[in-house]
PDB file of C-alpha atoms and ligand atoms in Angstrom:
ATOM      1  CA  UNK I  23     333.456  91.187 318.971  1.00  0.00           C
ATOM      2  CA  UNK I  24     334.374  94.605 320.322  1.00  0.00           C
ATOM      3  CA  UNK I  25     334.175  97.357 317.771  1.00  0.00           C
ATOM      4  CA  UNK I  26     336.778  99.954 318.618  1.00  0.00           C
ATOM      5  CA  UNK I  27     335.833 103.551 318.228  1.00  0.00           C
ATOM      6  CA  UNK I  28     338.737 104.625 316.085  1.00  0.00           C
ATOM      7  CA  UNK I  29     337.911 108.292 316.299  1.00  0.00           C
ATOM      8  CA  UNK I  30     338.439 109.913 319.713  1.00  0.00           C
ATOM      9  CA  UNK I  31     335.838 112.460 320.864  1.00  0.00           C
ATOM     10  CA  UNK I  32     338.325 115.245 320.278  1.00  0.00           C
ATOM     11  CA  UNK I  33     339.134 114.001 316.800  1.00  0.00           C
ATOM     12  CA  UNK I  34     335.398 114.136 316.151  1.00  0.00           C
ATOM     13  CA  UNK I  35     335.230 117.726 317.376  1.00  0.00           C
ATOM     14  CA  UNK I  36     338.198 118.628 315.239  1.00  0.00           C
ATOM     15  CA  UNK I  37     336.623 116.948 312.234  1.00  0.00           C
ATOM     16  CA  UNK I  38     333.332 118.715 312.824  1.00  0.00           C
ATOM     17  CA  UNK I  39     335.145 122.011 313.252  1.00  0.00           C
ATOM     18  CA  UNK I  40     337.081 121.393 310.101  1.00  0.00           C
ATOM     19  CA  UNK I  41     333.923 120.600 308.136  1.00  0.00           C
ATOM     20  CA  UNK I  42     332.236 123.749 309.442  1.00  0.00           C
ATOM     21  CA  UNK I  43     335.326 125.794 308.679  1.00  0.00           C
ATOM     22  CA  UNK I  44     335.444 124.469 305.145  1.00  0.00           C
ATOM     23  CA  UNK I  45     331.736 125.086 304.658  1.00  0.00           C
ATOM     24  CA  UNK I  46     331.970 128.646 305.911  1.00  0.00           C
ATOM     25  CA  UNK I  47     334.969 129.262 303.697  1.00  0.00           C
ATOM     26  CA  UNK I  48     337.300 129.859 306.587  1.00  0.00           C
ATOM     27  CA  UNK I  49     340.433 127.817 307.079  1.00  0.00           C
ATOM     28  CA  UNK I  50     340.484 128.086 310.866  1.00  0.00           C
ATOM     29  CA  UNK I  51     338.980 125.335 312.953  1.00  0.00           C
ATOM     30  CA  UNK I  52     336.862 126.622 315.788  1.00  0.00           C
ATOM     31  CA  UNK I  53     338.779 125.680 318.870  1.00  0.00           C
ATOM     32  CA  UNK I  54     337.456 128.502 321.055  1.00  0.00           C
ATOM     33  CA  UNK I  55     334.275 128.471 323.143  1.00  0.00           C
ATOM     34  CA  UNK I  56     333.138 131.841 324.533  1.00  0.00           C
ATOM     35  CA  UNK I  57     331.320 132.273 327.841  1.00  0.00           C
ATOM     36  CA  UNK I  58     329.659 135.305 329.397  1.00  0.00           C
ATOM     37  CA  UNK I  59     328.888 138.644 327.814  1.00  0.00           C
ATOM     38  CA  UNK I  60     331.768 139.607 325.565  1.00  0.00           C
ATOM     39  CA  UNK I  61     331.785 143.203 324.346  1.00  0.00           C
ATOM     40  CA  UNK I  62     332.098 142.918 320.567  1.00  0.00           C
ATOM     41  CA  UNK I  63     335.346 144.920 320.372  1.00  0.00           C
ATOM     42  CA  UNK I  64     336.945 142.749 323.066  1.00  0.00           C
ATOM     43  CA  UNK I  65     336.005 139.610 321.213  1.00  0.00           C
ATOM     44  CA  UNK I  66     337.449 140.861 317.955  1.00  0.00           C
ATOM     45  CA  UNK I  67     340.694 141.835 319.631  1.00  0.00           C
ATOM     46  CA  UNK I  68     340.854 138.532 321.448  1.00  0.00           C
ATOM     47  CA  UNK I  69     340.373 136.593 318.220  1.00  0.00           C
ATOM     48  CA  UNK I  70     343.333 138.399 316.724  1.00  0.00           C
ATOM     49  CA  UNK I  71     345.577 137.917 319.718  1.00  0.00           C
ATOM     50  CA  UNK I  72     344.797 134.358 320.778  1.00  0.00           C
ATOM     51  CA  UNK I  73     345.450 131.983 317.932  1.00  0.00           C
ATOM     52  CA  UNK I  74     345.704 128.209 317.754  1.00  0.00           C
ATOM     53  CA  UNK I  75     347.300 126.433 314.834  1.00  0.00           C
ATOM     54  CA  UNK I  76     346.359 122.727 314.832  1.00  0.00           C
ATOM     55  CA  UNK I  77     348.982 120.297 313.533  1.00  0.00           C
ATOM     56  CA  UNK I  78     351.722 122.880 313.731  1.00  0.00           C
ATOM     57  CA  UNK I  79     354.219 120.020 314.058  1.00  0.00           C
ATOM     58  CA  UNK I  80     354.080 116.558 312.528  1.00  0.00           C
ATOM     59  CA  UNK I  81     354.092 113.321 314.502  1.00  0.00           C
ATOM     60  CA  UNK I  82     357.768 112.772 313.757  1.00  0.00           C
ATOM     61  CA  UNK I  83     358.631 116.319 314.810  1.00  0.00           C
ATOM     62  CA  UNK I  84     356.763 115.739 318.052  1.00  0.00           C
ATOM     63  CA  UNK I  85     358.739 112.564 318.601  1.00  0.00           C
ATOM     64  CA  UNK I  86     362.062 114.254 317.866  1.00  0.00           C
ATOM     65  CA  UNK I  87     361.330 117.087 320.271  1.00  0.00           C
ATOM     66  CA  UNK I  88     360.286 114.584 322.915  1.00  0.00           C
ATOM     67  CA  UNK I  89     363.421 112.504 322.379  1.00  0.00           C
ATOM     68  CA  UNK I  90     365.642 115.512 322.930  1.00  0.00           C
ATOM     69  CA  UNK I  91     363.836 116.598 326.097  1.00  0.00           C
ATOM     70  CA  UNK I  92     363.156 113.247 327.755  1.00  0.00           C
ATOM     71  CA  UNK I  93     366.644 112.156 328.906  1.00  0.00           C
ATOM     72  CA  UNK I  94     367.036 115.329 330.951  1.00  0.00           C
ATOM     73  CA  UNK I  95     363.420 115.751 332.017  1.00  0.00           C
ATOM     74  CA  UNK I  96     362.931 112.186 333.234  1.00  0.00           C
ATOM     75  CA  UNK I  97     365.662 112.723 335.835  1.00  0.00           C
ATOM     76  CA  UNK I  98     363.716 115.546 337.497  1.00  0.00           C
ATOM     77  CA  UNK I  99     360.939 114.907 339.946  1.00  0.00           C
ATOM     78  CA  UNK I 100     357.418 116.285 339.591  1.00  0.00           C
ATOM     79  CA  UNK I 101     356.751 119.035 342.135  1.00  0.00           C
ATOM     80  CA  UNK I 102     353.551 118.661 344.098  1.00  0.00           C
ATOM     81  CA  UNK I 103     354.676 120.366 347.308  1.00  0.00           C
ATOM     82  CA  UNK I 104     353.606 123.990 347.134  1.00  0.00           C
ATOM     83  CA  UNK I 105     349.879 124.103 346.681  1.00  0.00           C
ATOM     84  CA  UNK I 106     349.946 127.921 346.541  1.00  0.00           C
ATOM     85  CA  UNK I 107     352.135 127.982 343.470  1.00  0.00           C
ATOM     86  CA  UNK I 108     350.601 128.684 340.091  1.00  0.00           C
ATOM     87  CA  UNK I 109     351.584 125.253 338.793  1.00  0.00           C
ATOM     88  CA  UNK I 110     351.111 121.988 340.579  1.00  0.00           C
ATOM     89  CA  UNK I 111     352.453 118.593 339.510  1.00  0.00           C
ATOM     90  CA  UNK I 112     355.113 119.686 337.071  1.00  0.00           C
ATOM     91  CA  UNK I 113     358.781 119.687 336.266  1.00  0.00           C
ATOM     92  CA  UNK I 114     360.461 122.241 334.076  1.00  0.00           C
ATOM     93  CA  UNK I 115     363.676 123.292 332.452  1.00  0.00           C
ATOM     94  CA  UNK I 116     365.071 125.795 330.003  1.00  0.00           C
ATOM     95  CA  UNK I 117     367.024 124.931 326.907  1.00  0.00           C
ATOM     96  CA  UNK I 118     369.196 127.054 324.670  1.00  0.00           C
ATOM     97  CA  UNK I 119     370.990 124.551 322.439  1.00  0.00           C
ATOM     98  CA  UNK I 120     368.869 122.263 320.294  1.00  0.00           C
ATOM     99  CA  UNK I 121     369.533 119.581 317.729  1.00  0.00           C
ATOM    100  CA  UNK I 122     369.350 121.140 314.258  1.00  0.00           C
ATOM    101  CA  UNK I 123     366.018 119.504 313.294  1.00  0.00           C
ATOM    102  CA  UNK I 124     364.382 120.832 316.477  1.00  0.00           C
ATOM    103  CA  UNK I 125     366.009 124.229 316.055  1.00  0.00           C
ATOM    104  CA  UNK I 126     364.214 124.380 312.689  1.00  0.00           C
ATOM    105  CA  UNK I 127     360.854 123.862 314.382  1.00  0.00           C
ATOM    106  CA  UNK I 128     361.600 126.682 316.823  1.00  0.00           C
ATOM    107  CA  UNK I 129     362.622 128.928 313.954  1.00  0.00           C
ATOM    108  CA  UNK I 130     359.229 128.207 312.390  1.00  0.00           C
ATOM    109  CA  UNK I 131     357.580 129.230 315.672  1.00  0.00           C
ATOM    110  CA  UNK I 132     359.569 132.456 315.650  1.00  0.00           C
ATOM    111  CA  UNK I 133     358.506 133.271 312.111  1.00  0.00           C
ATOM    112  CA  UNK I 134     354.845 132.517 312.645  1.00  0.00           C
ATOM    113  CA  UNK I 135     354.349 133.895 316.149  1.00  0.00           C
ATOM    114  CA  UNK I 136     356.851 136.685 316.702  1.00  0.00           C
ATOM    115  CA  UNK I 137     357.728 139.978 315.055  1.00  0.00           C
ATOM    116  CA  UNK I 138     361.367 139.641 315.973  1.00  0.00           C
ATOM    117  CA  UNK I 139     363.607 137.635 318.228  1.00  0.00           C
ATOM    118  CA  UNK I 140     362.561 135.163 320.902  1.00  0.00           C
ATOM    119  CA  UNK I 141     364.373 134.768 324.191  1.00  0.00           C
ATOM    120  CA  UNK I 142     367.319 132.391 323.714  1.00  0.00           C
ATOM    121  CA  UNK I 143     366.239 130.081 326.541  1.00  0.00           C
ATOM    122  CA  UNK I 144     363.151 128.123 325.562  1.00  0.00           C
ATOM    123  CA  UNK I 145     360.987 127.032 328.480  1.00  0.00           C
ATOM    124  CA  UNK I 146     359.900 123.389 328.685  1.00  0.00           C
ATOM    125  CA  UNK I 147     357.117 122.475 331.060  1.00  0.00           C
ATOM    126  CA  UNK I 148     356.179 118.871 331.782  1.00  0.00           C
ATOM    127  CA  UNK I 149     352.776 118.601 333.446  1.00  0.00           C
ATOM    128  CA  UNK I 150     351.961 115.284 335.132  1.00  0.00           C
ATOM    129  CA  UNK I 151     348.614 113.639 334.280  1.00  0.00           C
ATOM    130  CA  UNK I 152     347.180 115.036 337.502  1.00  0.00           C
ATOM    131  CA  UNK I 153     349.110 118.293 337.273  1.00  0.00           C
ATOM    132  CA  UNK I 154     347.390 121.628 336.838  1.00  0.00           C
ATOM    133  CA  UNK I 155     348.283 125.159 335.785  1.00  0.00           C
ATOM    134  CA  UNK I 156     346.156 127.501 337.864  1.00  0.00           C
ATOM    135  CA  UNK I 157     344.949 130.920 336.638  1.00  0.00           C
ATOM    136  CA  UNK I 158     347.834 133.370 336.365  1.00  0.00           C
ATOM    137  CA  UNK I 159     349.368 136.098 334.250  1.00  0.00           C
ATOM    138  CA  UNK I 160     353.037 135.820 333.259  1.00  0.00           C
ATOM    139  CA  UNK I 161     355.061 138.579 334.865  1.00  0.00           C
ATOM    140  CA  UNK I 162     355.550 141.629 332.668  1.00  0.00           C
ATOM    141  CA  UNK I 163     359.028 141.952 334.128  1.00  0.00           C
ATOM    142  CA  UNK I 164     360.266 138.715 332.589  1.00  0.00           C
ATOM    143  CA  UNK I 165     358.181 138.310 329.492  1.00  0.00           C
ATOM    144  CA  UNK I 166     357.164 140.586 326.616  1.00  0.00           C
ATOM    145  CA  UNK I 167     354.076 140.905 324.443  1.00  0.00           C
ATOM    146  CA  UNK I 168     353.866 137.331 323.192  1.00  0.00           C
ATOM    147  CA  UNK I 169     353.888 133.791 324.573  1.00  0.00           C
ATOM    148  CA  UNK I 170     353.659 130.762 322.302  1.00  0.00           C
ATOM    149  CA  UNK I 171     353.344 127.102 323.188  1.00  0.00           C
ATOM    150  CA  UNK I 172     353.629 123.813 321.330  1.00  0.00           C
ATOM    151  CA  UNK I 173     351.729 121.005 323.052  1.00  0.00           C
ATOM    152  CA  UNK I 174     353.269 117.538 323.067  1.00  0.00           C
ATOM    153  CA  UNK I 175     351.798 114.169 324.128  1.00  0.00           C
ATOM    154  CA  UNK I 176     348.287 115.279 325.139  1.00  0.00           C
ATOM    155  CA  UNK I 177     345.306 117.411 324.236  1.00  0.00           C
ATOM    156  CA  UNK I 178     344.268 119.885 326.913  1.00  0.00           C
ATOM    157  CA  UNK I 179     341.926 122.772 327.613  1.00  0.00           C
ATOM    158  CA  UNK I 180     343.243 126.253 328.312  1.00  0.00           C
ATOM    159  CA  UNK I 181     340.926 128.780 329.930  1.00  0.00           C
ATOM    160  CA  UNK I 182     341.404 132.539 329.629  1.00  0.00           C
ATOM    161  CA  UNK I 183     339.460 134.726 332.057  1.00  0.00           C
ATOM    162  CA  UNK I 184     339.241 138.513 331.764  1.00  0.00           C
ATOM    163  CA  UNK I 185     341.037 140.317 334.537  1.00  0.00           C
ATOM    164  CA  UNK I 186     341.651 143.907 335.534  1.00  0.00           C
ATOM    165  CA  UNK I 187     342.861 145.635 332.371  1.00  0.00           C
ATOM    166  CA  UNK I 188     344.748 148.496 333.985  1.00  0.00           C
ATOM    167  CA  UNK I 189     347.267 146.503 335.921  1.00  0.00           C
ATOM    168  CA  UNK I 190     348.828 144.400 333.213  1.00  0.00           C
ATOM    169  CA  UNK I 191     349.805 146.895 330.585  1.00  0.00           C
ATOM    170  CA  UNK I 192     353.399 146.429 329.588  1.00  0.00           C
ATOM    171  CA  UNK I 193     355.788 149.061 330.955  1.00  0.00           C
ATOM    172  CA  UNK I 194     353.267 149.827 333.652  1.00  0.00           C
ATOM    173  CA  UNK I 195     354.284 153.110 335.255  1.00  0.00           C
ATOM    174  CA  UNK I 196     354.996 151.496 338.575  1.00  0.00           C
ATOM    175  CA  UNK I 197     355.867 147.836 338.781  1.00  0.00           C
ATOM    176  CA  UNK I 198     355.289 147.942 342.522  1.00  0.00           C
ATOM    177  CA  UNK I 199     351.568 148.379 341.908  1.00  0.00           C
ATOM    178  CA  UNK I 200     351.388 144.862 340.472  1.00  0.00           C
ATOM    179  CA  UNK I 201     349.090 142.798 342.631  1.00  0.00           C
ATOM    180  CA  UNK I 202     350.362 140.683 345.456  1.00  0.00           C
ATOM    181  CA  UNK I 203     351.115 137.136 344.509  1.00  0.00           C
ATOM    182  CA  UNK I 204     350.676 134.104 346.608  1.00  0.00           C
ATOM    183  CA  UNK I 205     353.161 131.315 346.770  1.00  0.00           C
ATOM    184  CA  UNK I 206     356.876 130.905 347.061  1.00  0.00           C
ATOM    185  CA  UNK I 207     359.055 133.698 345.765  1.00  0.00           C
ATOM    186  CA  UNK I 208     360.594 132.335 342.561  1.00  0.00           C
ATOM    187  CA  UNK I 209     357.257 131.163 341.232  1.00  0.00           C
ATOM    188  CA  UNK I 210     355.464 134.305 342.352  1.00  0.00           C
ATOM    189  CA  UNK I 211     357.995 136.443 340.507  1.00  0.00           C
ATOM    190  CA  UNK I 212     357.224 134.753 337.194  1.00  0.00           C
ATOM    191  CA  UNK I 213     353.535 134.118 337.528  1.00  0.00           C
ATOM    192  CA  UNK I 214     351.050 136.436 339.197  1.00  0.00           C
ATOM    193  CA  UNK I 215     347.780 135.030 340.411  1.00  0.00           C
ATOM    194  CA  UNK I 216     345.194 137.795 340.278  1.00  0.00           C
ATOM    195  CA  UNK I 217     341.636 136.994 341.187  1.00  0.00           C
ATOM    196  CA  UNK I 218     339.512 136.790 338.079  1.00  0.00           C
ATOM    197  CA  UNK I 219     336.127 135.372 338.853  1.00  0.00           C
ATOM    198  CA  UNK I 220     333.952 133.522 336.349  1.00  0.00           C
ATOM    199  CA  UNK I 221     330.837 135.185 337.698  1.00  0.00           C
ATOM    200  CA  UNK I 222     329.837 138.479 336.101  1.00  0.00           C
ATOM    201  CA  UNK I 223     332.745 138.074 333.761  1.00  0.00           C
ATOM    202  CA  UNK I 224     333.558 136.781 330.334  1.00  0.00           C
ATOM    203  CA  UNK I 225     336.047 134.098 329.419  1.00  0.00           C
ATOM    204  CA  UNK I 226     336.994 131.568 326.791  1.00  0.00           C
ATOM    205  CA  UNK I 227     337.937 127.903 326.743  1.00  0.00           C
ATOM    206  CA  UNK I 228     340.417 126.801 324.130  1.00  0.00           C
ATOM    207  CA  UNK I 229     340.952 123.285 322.945  1.00  0.00           C
ATOM    208  CA  UNK I 230     344.693 122.786 322.557  1.00  0.00           C
ATOM    209  CA  UNK I 231     345.145 119.648 320.501  1.00  0.00           C
ATOM    210  CA  UNK I 232     348.354 117.693 320.833  1.00  0.00           C
ATOM    211  CA  UNK I 233     350.904 119.059 318.276  1.00  0.00           C
ATOM    212  CA  UNK I 234     349.184 122.420 318.007  1.00  0.00           C
ATOM    213  CA  UNK I 235     350.790 125.818 318.535  1.00  0.00           C
ATOM    214  CA  UNK I 236     349.030 128.568 320.442  1.00  0.00           C
ATOM    215  CA  UNK I 237     350.028 132.200 320.206  1.00  0.00           C
ATOM    216  CA  UNK I 238     348.897 134.389 323.077  1.00  0.00           C
ATOM    217  CA  UNK I 239     349.716 138.069 322.706  1.00  0.00           C
ATOM    218  CA  UNK I 240     348.730 141.589 323.689  1.00  0.00           C
ATOM    219  CA  UNK I 241     345.219 141.672 325.186  1.00  0.00           C
ATOM    220  CA  UNK I 242     345.088 137.870 325.625  1.00  0.00           C
ATOM    221  CA  UNK I 243     348.451 137.908 327.373  1.00  0.00           C
ATOM    222  CA  UNK I 244     347.959 140.988 329.597  1.00  0.00           C
ATOM    223  CA  UNK I 245     344.233 141.233 330.278  1.00  0.00           C
ATOM    224  CA  UNK I 246     343.341 137.593 330.840  1.00  0.00           C
ATOM    225  CA  UNK I 247     344.572 134.947 333.233  1.00  0.00           C
ATOM    226  CA  UNK I 248     345.441 131.647 331.576  1.00  0.00           C
ATOM    227  CA  UNK I 249     345.264 128.166 333.046  1.00  0.00           C
ATOM    228  CA  UNK I 250     345.293 124.516 331.982  1.00  0.00           C
ATOM    229  CA  UNK I 251     342.285 122.706 333.406  1.00  0.00           C
ATOM    230  CA  UNK I 252     342.888 119.728 335.680  1.00  0.00           C
ATOM    231  CA  UNK I 253     341.979 116.374 334.197  1.00  0.00           C
ATOM    232  CA  UNK I 254     338.719 116.242 336.177  1.00  0.00           C
ATOM    233  CA  UNK I 255     337.589 119.555 334.637  1.00  0.00           C
ATOM    234  CA  UNK I 256     339.054 118.938 331.217  1.00  0.00           C
ATOM    235  CA  UNK I 257     336.182 119.207 328.751  1.00  0.00           C
ATOM    236  CA  UNK I 258     335.368 121.216 325.663  1.00  0.00           C
ATOM    237  CA  UNK I 259     331.833 121.945 324.519  1.00  0.00           C
ATOM    238  CA  UNK I 260     330.496 119.165 326.709  1.00  0.00           C
ATOM    239  CA  UNK I 261     332.975 116.561 325.502  1.00  0.00           C
ATOM    240  CA  UNK I 262     335.627 115.233 327.885  1.00  0.00           C
ATOM    241  CA  UNK I 263     339.172 116.009 326.761  1.00  0.00           C
ATOM    242  CA  UNK I 264     341.371 113.309 328.285  1.00  0.00           C
ATOM    243  CA  UNK I 265     344.477 114.997 329.642  1.00  0.00           C
ATOM    244  CA  UNK I 266     347.463 112.755 330.192  1.00  0.00           C
ATOM    245  CA  UNK I 267     351.066 113.828 330.649  1.00  0.00           C
ATOM    246  CA  UNK I 268     351.590 117.026 328.659  1.00  0.00           C
ATOM    247  CA  UNK I 269     354.816 118.729 327.693  1.00  0.00           C
ATOM    248  CA  UNK I 270     354.727 122.289 326.422  1.00  0.00           C
ATOM    249  CA  UNK I 271     357.520 124.094 324.659  1.00  0.00           C
ATOM    250  CA  UNK I 272     357.075 127.746 325.395  1.00  0.00           C
ATOM    251  CA  UNK I 273     358.733 130.632 323.572  1.00  0.00           C
ATOM    252  CA  UNK I 274     358.515 134.209 324.797  1.00  0.00           C
ATOM    253  CA  UNK I 275     359.939 137.527 323.702  1.00  0.00           C
ATOM    254  CA  UNK I 276     361.828 140.039 325.833  1.00  0.00           C
ATOM    255  CA  UNK I 277     359.839 142.547 327.868  1.00  0.00           C
TER     256      UNK I 277
HETATM  257  C1  OGA Y 303     353.459 129.005 332.148  1.00  0.00           C
HETATM  258  C2  OGA Y 303     352.277 128.595 331.348  1.00  0.00           C
HETATM  259  C3  OGA Y 303     351.340 127.222 329.602  1.00  0.00           C
HETATM  260  C4  OGA Y 303     351.591 125.965 328.869  1.00  0.00           C
HETATM  261  O1  OGA Y 303     354.418 128.214 332.214  1.00  0.00           O
HETATM  262  O2  OGA Y 303     353.453 130.113 332.689  1.00  0.00           O
HETATM  263  O3  OGA Y 303     351.299 129.274 331.396  1.00  0.00           O
HETATM  264  O4  OGA Y 303     351.170 125.877 327.711  1.00  0.00           O
HETATM  265  N1  OGA Y 303     352.349 127.511 330.548  1.00  0.00           N
HETATM  266  O5  OGA Y 303     352.203 125.064 329.428  1.00  0.00           O
HETATM  267 MN1   MN Y 304     351.842 131.338 331.936  1.00  0.00          MN
END
């Protein structure tokens, strides 16, 4: 008889994290792994500005969001053509009008993650199982201090690598000094791809469980590139994190 392992490796990590969090009296699960030499002040700031809330939505809320998105999304084709682009193997759309039950979820995101309003068009990104989001910084021309994302359908690992601090401050004196981007124009306008090497640098891996919400703001949003690791690289603290198709629902505020 085959005994099924009912607890996935990631569930085990989450359980272990939860137990440790309870023991240490903190309510936050430890979903962040730090690499390299982090200056203490940077780490403290980062902790404040890169948050993950596990189980932000319930299973039925996930299903309802998926049901609203799927009829439109499934008609699009995954884009694998432009290897230079920041995202590979994806389809995406923006949505303004939502069914009331899903609108409620987005209102909860707004309350938890944002000081004020979010942009009326919510961005929906569908990443194929072998899709990848390469390291980039969202353009400061199109997006403000905060980016939040709900993950549907799959766990994944997001990596944030420290980049040149000076260039990504909001309202930078001269937008023309923003670094050159590779790739086709529309994509390049939204997502810059600065070089941020792992060597002689510090960075963090974040486990984004399915149905979690991440909130990336201020230093985490401007001074670090973010990426979603390809399925071959998808692991957290030595444990593989199987990445299947993943849909993210991304809210941003105005620049
Ligand atoms: C993006 C992005 C992250 C995500 O679309 O620019 O970084 O969670 N998305 O899908
Ligand atoms: Mn981005």
